[in-house]
Amino acid sequence: MKSITKIFLILGLFAFLLVAFAPSSSVATVNLESDGYTEAEAKLIEEKGEKFTFQTEVNKLMNIIINSLYSKKEIFLRELISNASDALDKIRFLALTNADLLGEGEQSNLDIHIKIDKANNVLHITDRGVGMTKDELVRNLGTIAQSGTKEFIKKVSDSAESSNLIGQFGVGFYSLFLVADSVVVTSKSNDDDQYVWTSDSQSSYTIAKDPKGNTLGRGTRISLHIKDDSKEFLDQEVIKQLVKKYSQFINFPIYLYVSEEVEIPKEEKEEDSKPITDDETTTTTTEEGEEETTTEEETEEKKTKTVFKWEELNDSKPLWMKAAKDVSKEEYTEFFRSLSKTQDTPITYSHFKTEGDTEFRSILYIPENPPSNMFDLDAAGSGLKLFVRRVFITDNLKELVPNWLRFLVGVIDSDDLPLNVSREMLQQNKILDAIKKKVIGKFISMVKELSEDEDKTKYNEFFKKFGSSMKLGAIEDQANKKRLTKYLLFPSSKEELTTFAGYVERMKEGQDQIYFITGKSKDSVEASPLIEQAIKRGYEVLFLVDPIDEYLVPQLDKFDEKYKFTNLARSGVKFNEDKEEEDQRKQTAEEFKPLLSYLKKTLSDKLEKVVISKVLADSPSILVSNSWGVTANQERIMKAQAHQANAQQQFNSKKIMEINPSHPLIKKLLNRLNEFGEEDETTKVSAHVLYETSALTAGYSIDNPTNFADFIYKLMMINGESLAQTNFETTKNENPGPSVSFGGDDDENQQDFQQPPPQSTHDEL
């Protein structure tokens, strides 16, 4: 099937090339009467006009076809206005050495006019630019992919003045055939008579001297005969929107001939007009009971009429072209709101200009709130807009701005950024890379300024909203990883939010590790048994509760190249211990060796090994993963992302159980094992319950909740008598914790939710 498709494409291309190069046998039929020519004048142009065929180089035509040129019909207006701007730039440049070239009066005004002729389905675009001679019409419009701008730049390349022209590819003009089935180009250069160029987009075109003579004075008028399926471009509101979208910052004024309804003013009464009679008055009664009298003249409907005028569409001047010192804070805020289409106030902004090998101007904003599509990598656009010499190009800047900076709002205006022919896809080159580096650098500078403010509230609020994006940047952008890492914030056991540097400043003497734990929320990790020993020893623990943190920490390795990151949810955690503590630990391991072996044997299908814990202080046991295994938090995240049917298999790796030898339950379990042996039913049930509760407190899911419930029931039956005698009322301790009131102020209506003392439920094990 693919082979057949390729054959048809090759045949179609071959046929297209034959049409493109074949000589024309007839003149293109274009309705010239709708362009203001009489029937005789139109006939004269057809008879006297010279016939030409389009000249196209095969390789250029192939590139045009492959790139598909333009994806939106509306692009035609941007291209034609850009061409008009080029023509105005050219005459202004030439007038620097010869002011007479501009002419006098209105002719010296450098502007662009757009006029809609709905009756004839024609759209006129006129500029007072440099115009084209007959030869230039043949060369510039008759040769596809031939650029007059490119040739002009070549001629003045030795000059110190920059021409700052836009079109350098020579096919922007042909985008008009997206919406028009034929076109009439009337052009007058200072160096030649006025000529008319006509074409219907087929293989030929016609050029003739304008029988009307010199009506333009100087410049070019392009008249598009709009297709039936594109008549929306004859709506003045549509034209206004497109000019505002693409060309509102063009250097030259753009005028649209608009119509509006105005009220016809009443004729002034003549002094000798007859007095109003009673028959011509009307009396009405208001709600308040007052009588009002109106004349018949006053009750007549207001009459309106349609008037036409030239309306300037691009009176907004590009804010980024001004010096930063000349722009007020209010102006920056209003410009941000116009870009973001919100009434928010930006957190901060940066207005800058770069010079040297790469020149561009930019205003970058960090918005008050993140956009809804911040993490949608397939979203069509972003808050940043790319301009080339004040012409809007695109807001799809995937190649120019990294994904993790999609929330930025602002403009980037380049004078020398090369674009492909459609101006919709950027070319990969060193200029693009230079702009990208500069944008990232400016963002980091803004973050630095925020973080150094004495009032940390503003930066903390910023990080809560955009911190995940910065962490993504630290993962993806290796070149800026260290710079970004400096400004990352995390909650901890001692601070609401802290940087890694702040953590290091508070380290205990001799500490060379940064202890952290990952989890679903700050509340859940604060209650985790895994941090007990670290807190008891006075170490600060970072709480990494953002899902992206699981992917961030492995990328960091060490902070400041000397402080290792230690995950308390993995085995091998070490604290600074003296020789006495080490000897005591070895002695304890020997004492509990029977229990360690029994638990490993009984739970061999679930556990890799059982060890004496270094992280527990108050809890009896916990599950951890080895250095390469999946932690409980990773398992939670991966399960939420897994789509494969066999995804569960990757979560079934064996865990490591750590037990707390100082906990009463563990001591009782060891005694029970030593007294009744490995076949004791109570010991077996207790081992399984210990594993399941360890899994739950660590954050892992249990394989079979039903089995877990059965073990609990068995434990209740074995200890039924003791359970019946157990006092389940909570006892108050030095830290009573929160209390919950169930109504009223009486003590009987209040209950403290406290953990019962361990001895109350484990004495009989």
mmCIF file of C-alpha atoms in Angstrom, residues 72 90 161 233 281 306 319 327 341 380 463 519 585 588 652 660 673 690 701 741 755:
data_model
loop_
_atom_site.group_PDB
_atom_site.id
_atom_site.type_symbol
_atom_site.label_atom_id
_atom_site.label_comp_id
_atom_site.label_asym_id
_atom_site.label_seq_id
_atom_site.Cartn_x
_atom_site.Cartn_y
_atom_site.Cartn_z
ATOM 1 C CA LYS A 72 -3.265 28.269 8.113
ATOM 2 C CA LYS A 90 13.545 49.950 1.239
ATOM 3 C CA GLU A 161 23.117 50.706 7.954
ATOM 4 C CA PHE A 233 -11.520 37.506 4.986
ATOM 5 C CA THR A 281 -48.054 66.449 22.055
ATOM 6 C CA THR A 306 -23.272 54.367 7.032
ATOM 7 C CA LEU A 319 6.918 48.052 24.732
ATOM 8 C CA VAL A 327 8.708 52.065 31.113
ATOM 9 C CA LYS A 341 -5.450 37.635 28.898
ATOM 10 C CA ALA A 380 -0.351 24.062 20.788
ATOM 11 C CA PHE A 463 7.923 27.952 44.555
ATOM 12 C CA GLY A 519 5.962 10.229 50.656
ATOM 13 C CA ARG A 585 24.478 -3.352 68.311
ATOM 14 C CA THR A 588 21.923 -7.247 70.331
ATOM 15 C CA ASN A 652 6.927 -7.834 43.748
ATOM 16 C CA ASN A 660 13.411 -2.725 66.860
ATOM 17 C CA LEU A 673 9.819 -18.257 70.146
ATOM 18 C CA LEU A 690 4.102 -8.177 62.068
ATOM 19 C CA SER A 701 0.195 -2.088 49.885
ATOM 20 C CA SER A 741 -15.033 17.357 70.818
ATOM 21 C CA GLN A 755 -1.996 5.395 70.986
#
